[in-house]
Short mmCIF file of C-alpha atoms and ligand atoms in Angstrom, two decimals:
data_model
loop_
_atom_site.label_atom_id
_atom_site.label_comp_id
_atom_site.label_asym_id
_atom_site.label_seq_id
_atom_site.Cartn_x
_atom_site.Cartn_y
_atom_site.Cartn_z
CA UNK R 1 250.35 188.50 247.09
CA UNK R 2 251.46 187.13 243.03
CA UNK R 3 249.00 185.54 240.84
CA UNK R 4 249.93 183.34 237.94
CA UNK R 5 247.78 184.58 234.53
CA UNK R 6 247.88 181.85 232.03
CA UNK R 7 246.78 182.11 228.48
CA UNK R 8 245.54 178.42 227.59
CA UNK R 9 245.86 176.50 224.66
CA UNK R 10 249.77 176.22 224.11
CA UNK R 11 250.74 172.50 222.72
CA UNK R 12 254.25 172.50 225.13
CA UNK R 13 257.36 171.52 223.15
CA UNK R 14 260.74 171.69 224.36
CA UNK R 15 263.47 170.62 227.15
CA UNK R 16 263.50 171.64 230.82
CA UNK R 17 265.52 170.31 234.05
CA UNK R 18 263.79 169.44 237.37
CA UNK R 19 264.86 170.67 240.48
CA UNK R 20 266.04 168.67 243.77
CA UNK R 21 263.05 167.33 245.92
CA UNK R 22 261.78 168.98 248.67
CA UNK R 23 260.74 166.24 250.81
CA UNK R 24 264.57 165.06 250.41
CA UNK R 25 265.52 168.40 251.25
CA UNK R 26 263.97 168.83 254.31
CA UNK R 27 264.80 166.21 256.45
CA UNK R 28 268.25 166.36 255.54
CA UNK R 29 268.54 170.03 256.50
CA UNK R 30 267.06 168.39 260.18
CA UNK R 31 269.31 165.69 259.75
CA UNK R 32 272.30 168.36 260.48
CA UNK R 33 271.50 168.82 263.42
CA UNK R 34 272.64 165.29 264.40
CA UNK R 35 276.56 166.56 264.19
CA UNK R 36 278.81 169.61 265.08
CA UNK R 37 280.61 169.13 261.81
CA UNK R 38 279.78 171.17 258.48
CA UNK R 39 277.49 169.96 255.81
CA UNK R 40 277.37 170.71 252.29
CA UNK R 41 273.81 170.06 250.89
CA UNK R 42 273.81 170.51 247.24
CA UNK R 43 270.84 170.74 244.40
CA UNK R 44 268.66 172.32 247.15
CA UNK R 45 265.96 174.16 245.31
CA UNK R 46 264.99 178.01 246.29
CA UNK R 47 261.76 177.56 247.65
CA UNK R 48 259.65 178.85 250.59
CA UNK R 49 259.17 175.50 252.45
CA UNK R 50 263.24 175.72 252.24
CA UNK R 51 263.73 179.13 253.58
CA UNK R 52 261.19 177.93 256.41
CA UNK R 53 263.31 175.10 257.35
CA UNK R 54 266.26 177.45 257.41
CA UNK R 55 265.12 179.81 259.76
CA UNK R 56 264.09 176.91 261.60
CA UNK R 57 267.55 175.47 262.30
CA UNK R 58 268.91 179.51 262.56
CA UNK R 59 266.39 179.64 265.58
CA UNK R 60 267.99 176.73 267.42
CA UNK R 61 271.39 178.40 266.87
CA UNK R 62 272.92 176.26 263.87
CA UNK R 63 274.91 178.65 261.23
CA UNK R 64 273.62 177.99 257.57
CA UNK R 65 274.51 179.86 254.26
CA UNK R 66 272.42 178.67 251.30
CA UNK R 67 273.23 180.50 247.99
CA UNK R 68 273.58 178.88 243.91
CA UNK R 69 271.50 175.66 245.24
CA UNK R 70 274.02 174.70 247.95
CA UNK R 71 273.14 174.84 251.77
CA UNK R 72 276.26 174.99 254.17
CA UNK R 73 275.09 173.92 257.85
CA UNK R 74 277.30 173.95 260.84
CA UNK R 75 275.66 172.65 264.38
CA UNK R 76 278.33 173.05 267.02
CA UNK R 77 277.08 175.33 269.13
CA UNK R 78 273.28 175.26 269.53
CA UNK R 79 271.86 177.70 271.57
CA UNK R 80 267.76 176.56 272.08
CA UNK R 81 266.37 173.27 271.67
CA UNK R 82 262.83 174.36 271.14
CA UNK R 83 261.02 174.58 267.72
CA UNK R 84 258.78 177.49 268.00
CA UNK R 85 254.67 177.19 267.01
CA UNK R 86 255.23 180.40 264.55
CA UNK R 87 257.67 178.57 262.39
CA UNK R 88 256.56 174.43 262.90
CA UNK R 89 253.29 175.51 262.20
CA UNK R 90 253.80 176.98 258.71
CA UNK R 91 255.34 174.21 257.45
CA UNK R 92 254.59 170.33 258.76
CA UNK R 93 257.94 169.19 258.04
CA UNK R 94 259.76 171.47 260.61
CA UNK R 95 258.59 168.58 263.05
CA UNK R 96 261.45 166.63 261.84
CA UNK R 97 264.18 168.67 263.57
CA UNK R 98 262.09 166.66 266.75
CA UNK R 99 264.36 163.27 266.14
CA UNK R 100 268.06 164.83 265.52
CA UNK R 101 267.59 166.95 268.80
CA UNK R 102 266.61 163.91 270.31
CA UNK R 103 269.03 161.44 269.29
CA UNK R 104 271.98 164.32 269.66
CA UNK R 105 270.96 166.27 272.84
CA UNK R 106 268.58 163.60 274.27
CA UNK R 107 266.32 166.97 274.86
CA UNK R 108 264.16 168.96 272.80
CA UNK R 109 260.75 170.74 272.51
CA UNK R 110 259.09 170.98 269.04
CA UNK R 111 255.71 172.63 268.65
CA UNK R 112 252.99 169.85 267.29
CA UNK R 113 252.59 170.91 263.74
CA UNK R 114 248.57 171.03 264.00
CA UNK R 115 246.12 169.55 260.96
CA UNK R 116 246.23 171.68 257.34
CA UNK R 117 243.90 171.31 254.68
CA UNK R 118 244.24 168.46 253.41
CA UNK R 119 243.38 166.54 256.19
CA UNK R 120 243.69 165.80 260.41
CA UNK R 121 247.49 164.95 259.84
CA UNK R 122 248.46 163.17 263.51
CA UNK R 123 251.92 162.18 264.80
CA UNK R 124 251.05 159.44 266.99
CA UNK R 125 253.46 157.39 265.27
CA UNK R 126 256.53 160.19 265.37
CA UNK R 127 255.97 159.76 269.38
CA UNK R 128 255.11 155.95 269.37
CA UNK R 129 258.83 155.10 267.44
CA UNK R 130 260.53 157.60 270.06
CA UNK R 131 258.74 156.04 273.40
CA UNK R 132 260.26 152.92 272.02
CA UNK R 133 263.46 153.99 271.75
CA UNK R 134 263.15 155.18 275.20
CA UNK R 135 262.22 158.76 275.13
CA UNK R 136 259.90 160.52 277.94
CA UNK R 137 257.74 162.34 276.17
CA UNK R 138 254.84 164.62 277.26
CA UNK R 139 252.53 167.25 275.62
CA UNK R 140 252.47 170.91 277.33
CA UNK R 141 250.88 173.87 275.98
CA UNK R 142 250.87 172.69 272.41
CA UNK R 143 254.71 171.24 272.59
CA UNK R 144 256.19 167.55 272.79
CA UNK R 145 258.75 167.88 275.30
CA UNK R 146 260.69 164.97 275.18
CA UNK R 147 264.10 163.87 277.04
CA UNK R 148 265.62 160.66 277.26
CA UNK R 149 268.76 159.83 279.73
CA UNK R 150 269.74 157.24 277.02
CA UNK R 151 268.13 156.14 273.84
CA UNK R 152 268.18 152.48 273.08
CA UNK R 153 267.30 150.78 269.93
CA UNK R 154 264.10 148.65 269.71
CA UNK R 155 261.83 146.66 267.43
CA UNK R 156 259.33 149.31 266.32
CA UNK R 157 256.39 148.76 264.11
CA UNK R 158 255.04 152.18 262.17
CA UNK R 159 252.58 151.05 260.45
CA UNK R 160 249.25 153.33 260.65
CA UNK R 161 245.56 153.53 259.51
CA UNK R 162 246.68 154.96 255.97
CA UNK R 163 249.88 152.96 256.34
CA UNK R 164 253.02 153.81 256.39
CA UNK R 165 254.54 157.58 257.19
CA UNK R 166 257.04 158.97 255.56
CA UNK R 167 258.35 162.33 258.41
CA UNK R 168 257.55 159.15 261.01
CA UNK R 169 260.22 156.68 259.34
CA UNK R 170 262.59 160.25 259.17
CA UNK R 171 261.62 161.20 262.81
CA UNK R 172 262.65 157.48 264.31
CA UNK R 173 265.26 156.64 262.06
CA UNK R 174 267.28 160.02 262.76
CA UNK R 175 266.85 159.67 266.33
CA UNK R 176 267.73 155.58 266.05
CA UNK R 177 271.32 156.48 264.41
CA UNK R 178 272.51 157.62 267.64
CA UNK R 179 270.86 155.06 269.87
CA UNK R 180 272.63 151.88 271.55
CA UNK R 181 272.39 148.64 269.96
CA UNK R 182 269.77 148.08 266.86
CA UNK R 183 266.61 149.40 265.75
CA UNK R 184 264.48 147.63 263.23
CA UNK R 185 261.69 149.87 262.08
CA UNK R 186 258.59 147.65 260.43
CA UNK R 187 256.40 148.91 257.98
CA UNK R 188 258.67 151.73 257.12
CA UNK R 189 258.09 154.03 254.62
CA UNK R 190 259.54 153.45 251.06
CA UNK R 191 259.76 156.74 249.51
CA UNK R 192 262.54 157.30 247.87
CA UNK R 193 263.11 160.52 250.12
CA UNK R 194 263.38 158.47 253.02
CA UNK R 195 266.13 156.44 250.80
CA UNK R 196 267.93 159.84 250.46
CA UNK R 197 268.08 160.79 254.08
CA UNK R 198 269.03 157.38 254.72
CA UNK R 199 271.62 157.51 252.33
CA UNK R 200 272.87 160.71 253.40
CA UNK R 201 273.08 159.86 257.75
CA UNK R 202 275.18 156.52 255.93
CA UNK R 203 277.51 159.17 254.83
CA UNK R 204 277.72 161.32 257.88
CA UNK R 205 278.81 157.83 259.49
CA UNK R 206 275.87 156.31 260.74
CA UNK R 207 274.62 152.52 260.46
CA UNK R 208 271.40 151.85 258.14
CA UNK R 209 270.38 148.57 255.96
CA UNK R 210 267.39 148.25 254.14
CA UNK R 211 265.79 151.78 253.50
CA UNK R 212 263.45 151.24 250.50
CA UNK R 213 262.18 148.13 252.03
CA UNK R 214 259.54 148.25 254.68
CA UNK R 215 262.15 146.72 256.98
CA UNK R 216 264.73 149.44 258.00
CA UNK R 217 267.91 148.56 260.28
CA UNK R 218 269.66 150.82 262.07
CA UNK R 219 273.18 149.78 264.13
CA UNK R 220 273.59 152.89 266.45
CA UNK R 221 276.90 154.77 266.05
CA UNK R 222 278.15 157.21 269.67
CA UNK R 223 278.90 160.31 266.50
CA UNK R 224 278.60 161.29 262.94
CA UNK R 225 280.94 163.92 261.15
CA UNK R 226 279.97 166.22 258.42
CA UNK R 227 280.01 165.29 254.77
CA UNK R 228 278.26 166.68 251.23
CA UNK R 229 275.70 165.36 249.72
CA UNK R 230 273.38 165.89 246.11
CA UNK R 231 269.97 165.40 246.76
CA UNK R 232 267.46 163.80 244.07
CA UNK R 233 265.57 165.04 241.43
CA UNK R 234 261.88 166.04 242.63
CA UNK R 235 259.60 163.03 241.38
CA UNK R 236 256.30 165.12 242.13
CA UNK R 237 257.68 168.15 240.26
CA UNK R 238 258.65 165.78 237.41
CA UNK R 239 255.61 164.14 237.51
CA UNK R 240 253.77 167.33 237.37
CA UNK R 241 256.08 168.61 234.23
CA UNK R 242 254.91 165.39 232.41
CA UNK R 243 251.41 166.21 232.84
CA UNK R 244 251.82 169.53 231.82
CA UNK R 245 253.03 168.21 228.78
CA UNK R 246 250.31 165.47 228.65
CA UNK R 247 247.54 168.14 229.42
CA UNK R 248 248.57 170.26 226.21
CA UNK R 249 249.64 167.25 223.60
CA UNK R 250 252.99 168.67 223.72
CA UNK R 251 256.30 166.82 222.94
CA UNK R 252 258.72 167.70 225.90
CA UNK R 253 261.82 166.20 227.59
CA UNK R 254 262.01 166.27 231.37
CA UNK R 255 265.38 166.36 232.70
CA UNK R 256 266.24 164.68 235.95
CA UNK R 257 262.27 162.58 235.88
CA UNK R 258 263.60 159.29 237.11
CA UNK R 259 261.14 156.57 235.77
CA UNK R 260 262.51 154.25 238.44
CA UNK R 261 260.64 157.16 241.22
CA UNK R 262 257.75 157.67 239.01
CA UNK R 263 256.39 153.74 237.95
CA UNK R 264 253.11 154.18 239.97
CA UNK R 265 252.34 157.43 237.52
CA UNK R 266 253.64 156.02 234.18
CA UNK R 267 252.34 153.18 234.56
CA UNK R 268 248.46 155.09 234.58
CA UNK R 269 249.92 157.62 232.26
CA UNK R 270 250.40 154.80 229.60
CA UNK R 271 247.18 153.01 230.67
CA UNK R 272 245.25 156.28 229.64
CA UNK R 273 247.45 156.33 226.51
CA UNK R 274 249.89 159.03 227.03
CA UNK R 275 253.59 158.43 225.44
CA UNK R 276 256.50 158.37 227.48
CA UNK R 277 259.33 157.01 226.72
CA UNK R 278 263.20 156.62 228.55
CA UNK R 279 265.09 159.18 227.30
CA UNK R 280 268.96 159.71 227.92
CA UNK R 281 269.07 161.41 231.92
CA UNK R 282 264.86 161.91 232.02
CA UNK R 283 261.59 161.14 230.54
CA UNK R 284 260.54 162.49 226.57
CA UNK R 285 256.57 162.99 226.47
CA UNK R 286 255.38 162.41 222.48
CA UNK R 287 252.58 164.17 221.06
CA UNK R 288 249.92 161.05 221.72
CA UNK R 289 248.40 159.40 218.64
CA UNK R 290 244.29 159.30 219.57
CA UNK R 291 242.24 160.51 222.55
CA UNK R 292 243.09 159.32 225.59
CA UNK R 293 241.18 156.97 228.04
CA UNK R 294 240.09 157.35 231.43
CA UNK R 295 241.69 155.47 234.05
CA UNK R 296 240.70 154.71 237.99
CA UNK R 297 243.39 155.67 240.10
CA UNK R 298 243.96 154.94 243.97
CA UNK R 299 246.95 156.93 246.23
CA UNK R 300 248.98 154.69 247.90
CA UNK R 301 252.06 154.46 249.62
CA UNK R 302 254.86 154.36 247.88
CA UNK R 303 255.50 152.68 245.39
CA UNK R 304 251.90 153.10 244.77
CA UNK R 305 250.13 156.15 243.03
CA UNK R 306 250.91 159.09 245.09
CA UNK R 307 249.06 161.34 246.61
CA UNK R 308 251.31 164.46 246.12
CA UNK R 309 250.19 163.47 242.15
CA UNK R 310 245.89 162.78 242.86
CA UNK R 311 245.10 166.74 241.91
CA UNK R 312 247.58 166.95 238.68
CA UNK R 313 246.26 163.72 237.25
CA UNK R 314 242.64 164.73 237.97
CA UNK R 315 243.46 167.79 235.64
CA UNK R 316 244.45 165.64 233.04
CA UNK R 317 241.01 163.28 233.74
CA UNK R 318 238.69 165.97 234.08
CA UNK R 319 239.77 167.11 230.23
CA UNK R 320 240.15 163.20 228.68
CA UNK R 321 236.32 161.87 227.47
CA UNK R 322 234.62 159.07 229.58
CA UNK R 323 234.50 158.49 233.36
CA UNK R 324 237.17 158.20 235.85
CA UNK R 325 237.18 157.44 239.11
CA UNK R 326 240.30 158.65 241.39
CA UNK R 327 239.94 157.39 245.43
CA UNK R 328 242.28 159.21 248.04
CA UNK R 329 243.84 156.54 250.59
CA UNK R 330 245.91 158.87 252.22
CA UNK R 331 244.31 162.14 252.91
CA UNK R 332 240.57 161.05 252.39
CA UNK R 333 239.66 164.78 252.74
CA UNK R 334 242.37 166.15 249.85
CA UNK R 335 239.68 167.08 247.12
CA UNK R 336 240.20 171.23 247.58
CA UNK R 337 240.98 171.66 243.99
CA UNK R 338 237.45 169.92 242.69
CA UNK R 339 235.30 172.81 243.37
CA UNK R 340 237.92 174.74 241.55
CA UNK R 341 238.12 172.64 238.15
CA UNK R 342 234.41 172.31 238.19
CA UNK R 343 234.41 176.30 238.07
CA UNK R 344 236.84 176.10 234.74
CA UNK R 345 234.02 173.64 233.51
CA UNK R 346 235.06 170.06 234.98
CA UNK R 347 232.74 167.60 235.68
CA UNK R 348 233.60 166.01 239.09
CA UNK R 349 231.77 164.91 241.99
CA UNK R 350 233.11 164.35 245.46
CA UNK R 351 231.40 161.24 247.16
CA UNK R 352 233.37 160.42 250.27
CA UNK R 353 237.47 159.31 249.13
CA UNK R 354 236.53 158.87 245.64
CA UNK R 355 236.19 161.97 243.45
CA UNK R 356 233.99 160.69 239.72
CA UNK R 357 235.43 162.90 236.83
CA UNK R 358 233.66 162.80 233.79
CA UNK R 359 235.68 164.20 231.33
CA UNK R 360 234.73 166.91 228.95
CA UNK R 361 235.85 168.46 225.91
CA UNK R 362 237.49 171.27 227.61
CA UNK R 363 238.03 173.40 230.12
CA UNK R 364 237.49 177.73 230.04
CA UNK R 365 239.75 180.08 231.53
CA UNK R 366 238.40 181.47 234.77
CA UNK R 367 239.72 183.01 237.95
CA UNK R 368 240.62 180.40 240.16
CA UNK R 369 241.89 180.12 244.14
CA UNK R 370 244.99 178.00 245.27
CA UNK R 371 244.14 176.05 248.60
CA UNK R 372 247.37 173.74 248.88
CA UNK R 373 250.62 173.39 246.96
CA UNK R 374 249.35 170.38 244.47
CA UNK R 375 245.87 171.99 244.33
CA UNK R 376 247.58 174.73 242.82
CA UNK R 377 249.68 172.66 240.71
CA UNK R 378 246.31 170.99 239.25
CA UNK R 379 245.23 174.91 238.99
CA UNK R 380 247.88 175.51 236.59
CA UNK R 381 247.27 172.37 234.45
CA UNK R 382 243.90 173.31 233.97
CA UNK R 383 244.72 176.73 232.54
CA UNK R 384 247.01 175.83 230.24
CA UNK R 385 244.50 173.37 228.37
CA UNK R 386 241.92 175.86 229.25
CA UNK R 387 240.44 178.34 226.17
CA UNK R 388 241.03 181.97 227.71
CA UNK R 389 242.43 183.07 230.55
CA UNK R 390 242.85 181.45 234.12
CA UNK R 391 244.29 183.53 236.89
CA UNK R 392 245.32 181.40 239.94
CA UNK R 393 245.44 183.60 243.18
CA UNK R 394 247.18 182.38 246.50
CA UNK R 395 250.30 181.19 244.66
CA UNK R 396 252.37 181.32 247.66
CA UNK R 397 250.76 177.55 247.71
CA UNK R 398 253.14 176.91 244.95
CA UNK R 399 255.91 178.67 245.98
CA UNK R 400 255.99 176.48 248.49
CA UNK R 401 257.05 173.14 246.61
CA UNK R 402 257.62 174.45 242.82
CA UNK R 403 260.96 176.31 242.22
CA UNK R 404 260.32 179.35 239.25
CA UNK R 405 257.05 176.56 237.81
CA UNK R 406 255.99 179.91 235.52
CA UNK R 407 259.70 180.19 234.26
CA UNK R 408 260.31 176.03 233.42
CA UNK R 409 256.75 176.68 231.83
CA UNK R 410 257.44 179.48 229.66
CA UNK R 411 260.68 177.88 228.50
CA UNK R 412 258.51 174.96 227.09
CA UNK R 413 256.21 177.92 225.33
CA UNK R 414 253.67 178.08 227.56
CA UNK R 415 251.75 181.67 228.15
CA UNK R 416 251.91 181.65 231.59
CA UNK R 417 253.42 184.60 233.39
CA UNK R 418 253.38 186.52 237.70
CA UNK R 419 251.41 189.40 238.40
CA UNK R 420 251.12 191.36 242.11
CA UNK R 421 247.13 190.59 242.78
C1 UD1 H 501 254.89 163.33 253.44
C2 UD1 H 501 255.18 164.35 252.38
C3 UD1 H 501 253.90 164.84 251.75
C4 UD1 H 501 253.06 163.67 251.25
C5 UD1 H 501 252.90 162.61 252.34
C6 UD1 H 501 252.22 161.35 251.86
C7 UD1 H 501 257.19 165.41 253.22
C8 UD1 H 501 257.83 166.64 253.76
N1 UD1 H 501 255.87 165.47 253.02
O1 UD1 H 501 254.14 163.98 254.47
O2 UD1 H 501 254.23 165.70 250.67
O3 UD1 H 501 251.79 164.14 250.88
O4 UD1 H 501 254.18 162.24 252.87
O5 UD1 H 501 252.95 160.76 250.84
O6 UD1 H 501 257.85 164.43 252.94
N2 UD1 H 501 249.74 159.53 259.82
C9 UD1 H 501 249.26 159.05 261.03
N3 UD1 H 501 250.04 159.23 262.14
C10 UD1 H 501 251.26 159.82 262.08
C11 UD1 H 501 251.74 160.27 260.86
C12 UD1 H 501 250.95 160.10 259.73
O7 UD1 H 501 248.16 158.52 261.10
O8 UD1 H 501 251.91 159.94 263.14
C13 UD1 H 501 248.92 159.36 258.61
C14 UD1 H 501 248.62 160.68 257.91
O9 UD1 H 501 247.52 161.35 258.46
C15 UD1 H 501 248.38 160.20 256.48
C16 UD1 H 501 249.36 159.05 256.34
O10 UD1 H 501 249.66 158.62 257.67
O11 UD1 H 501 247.07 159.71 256.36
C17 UD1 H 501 250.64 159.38 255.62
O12 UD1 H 501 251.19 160.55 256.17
P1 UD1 H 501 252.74 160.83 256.21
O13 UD1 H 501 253.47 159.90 255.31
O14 UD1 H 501 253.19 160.93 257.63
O15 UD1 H 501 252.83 162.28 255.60
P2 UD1 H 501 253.96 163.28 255.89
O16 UD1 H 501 255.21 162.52 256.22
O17 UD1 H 501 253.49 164.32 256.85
#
């Protein structure tokens, strides 16, 4: 297992380039499976939730090459239309092959993903959208096994207790391309992932008006063909290189941070007193002028405040004077990294969704664990504010969502480097 040892206390100055998104990346890889033409997926960052995915589709029978950031996938011939519980349950997103199988074989068996750490994590709504398109679906021995002799489009409201859901809106919507007649999916998810997929089953052929809206249309097509396709920069991954920045009153440009994906965090970033400003392609983070303020914060759905953003910009709060309050909406249980900061010398208390940070002058290096991907994230903010040394253990977290973090750090001058624990 690696490690990352950082060396605190680094003011971050310089230019990097963010990868493409995972959550794009994902779904789209699924969204192959929907033809037996090739696909060309391009920007596709190396990371392990990738490679997961990858294997996935290999285990159903699909042929994929991905080398240089570029993913070739050809479905023809597809031997097994069961997702196994070793692979869907390392990685939540591998239920979204569930949909495509669907829509394409009107068959398939996916394991159910199970909860993670951050929180119960149901798909009620996944199997609510497909029993309204028409599927049969029953639970045995851990699976869904659905089938369908024909899937027909419906009105379908996915709208949940935390709101909307963004592998639910994938799920239905890749199933609903390949469905008679029209599907109108209410309270969709907005995320500009979804957008992406969306954008990308458009041009593979199929039928879709309004992703980005809460209102989603779909005009079932009988096939789609192959095409390419560039996925989008990764707005948590930019968001997170911006707070790096913030955390050590550097002066960086982030390539590829789209301030159009990212209003929900700027908008608090600028509240607190950070500078940002539009540069040419990404976002340039200024040395700020005085301290900055605290600010509340409450995750949302998009195009609120994020949750994939709650433990980086608690980082930043824990080290800026004065109270802040930060409340989780979507995962009310996501707070893995508090007991973590407080050990570098945050002051945080948990009370239910809300997590009070009282802010302190700094932060000491320490020896820290990674419990989720952004936990870890938040992990490596800390330390590079931090006096001293932080190791963070359990990076395969990070590996997960964060392609070469320790290398895009470095190359803004941060002392941050791998070691074999
Ligand atoms: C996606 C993102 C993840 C992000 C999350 C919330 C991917 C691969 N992952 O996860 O990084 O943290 O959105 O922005 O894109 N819910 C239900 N029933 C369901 C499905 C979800 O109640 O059937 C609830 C969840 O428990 C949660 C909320 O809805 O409280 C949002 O979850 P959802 O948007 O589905 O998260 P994911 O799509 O799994």
């Amino acid at each position: 297992m690696d490690k990352l040892v950082i060396e605190g206390g680094v003011s971050l100055k310089g230019a990097v380039s963010v990868s493409g998104a995972k959550n794009a990346v994902l779904p789209l890889l699924a969204a192959c499976l929907l033809t037996n033409e090739r696909c060309r997926i391009k920007n596709v960052p190396n990371l392990r939730d990738v490679n997961t995915m990858v294997k996935i589709l290999r285990s159903l029978g699909a042929c994929l090459e991905f080398s240089n950031g570029e993913v070739m996938v050809e479905a023809a011939k597809l031997r097994n239309l069961a997702a196994d519980y070793k692979l869907v349950s390392t990685m939540r997103a591998s239920f979204c092959v569930l949909g495509p199988l669907l829509g394409r074989f009107r068959k398939a068996k996916v394991s159910l993903p199970g909860g993670c750490i951050i929180g119960v994590r149901p798909v009620d709504l996944h199997l609510k959208g497909l029993r309204a398109l028409g599927a049969k679906i029953d639970i045995q021995g851990g699976y869904v096994v659905t089938e369908a002799r024909e899937l027909r489009g419906a009105g379908i409201y996915l709208g949940g207790v935390f709101g909307s859901s963004v592998l639910a809106t994938d799920n239905v919507m890749m199933a609903a391309v390949l469905a008679k007649g029209k599907t109108v999916i209410e309270s969709a998810a907005c995320e500009p992932e979804v957008v992406d997929l969306a954008n990308f089953l458009n041009k593979m052929g199929a039928k879709i008006r309004g992703q980005g809206t809460p209102s989603i249309e779909i005009e079932g097509v009988r096939h789609l063909h192959g095409t390419d396709y560039q996925i989008i920069p990764d707005r948590i991954e930019a968001g997170t290189l911006l707070l790096a920045c913030a955390i050590t009153k550097g002066d960086c440009f982030i390539k590829g941070a789209f301030k159009e994906h990212l209003s929900a965090v700027l908008d608090k970033l600028w509240e607190s007193g950070v500078r940002i400003e539009d540069a040419d392609g990404g976002l340039r983070v200024a040395r700020p002028r005085k301290n900055l303020k605290p600010v509340n914060i409450t995750t949302l759905p998009y195009p609120g405040f994020p949750t994939d953003m709650q433990a980086q910009v608690m980082a930043l709060m824990s080290v800026t004077p004065g109270i802040s309050v930060i409340t989780e909406k979507i995962y009310p249980d996501r707070f893995m990294h508090v007991a973590e900061l407080n050990r570098m010398g945050a002051r945080i208390m948990r009370e239910g969704p809300h997590a009070i940070v009282q802010g302190v002058r700094g932060l000491s290096g320490a020896p820290v664990m990674a419990s989720d991907l952004r936990a870890s994230a938040a992990l490596v903010l800390a330390g590079l504010a931090a006096k001293g040394r932080t190791e963070v253990s359990r990076i395969y977290h990070l590996d997960r969502g964060y392609e070469n973090l320790e290398l895009k750090l470095q190359k803004l001058g941060a002392r941050i480097w791998r070691e074999k624990e």
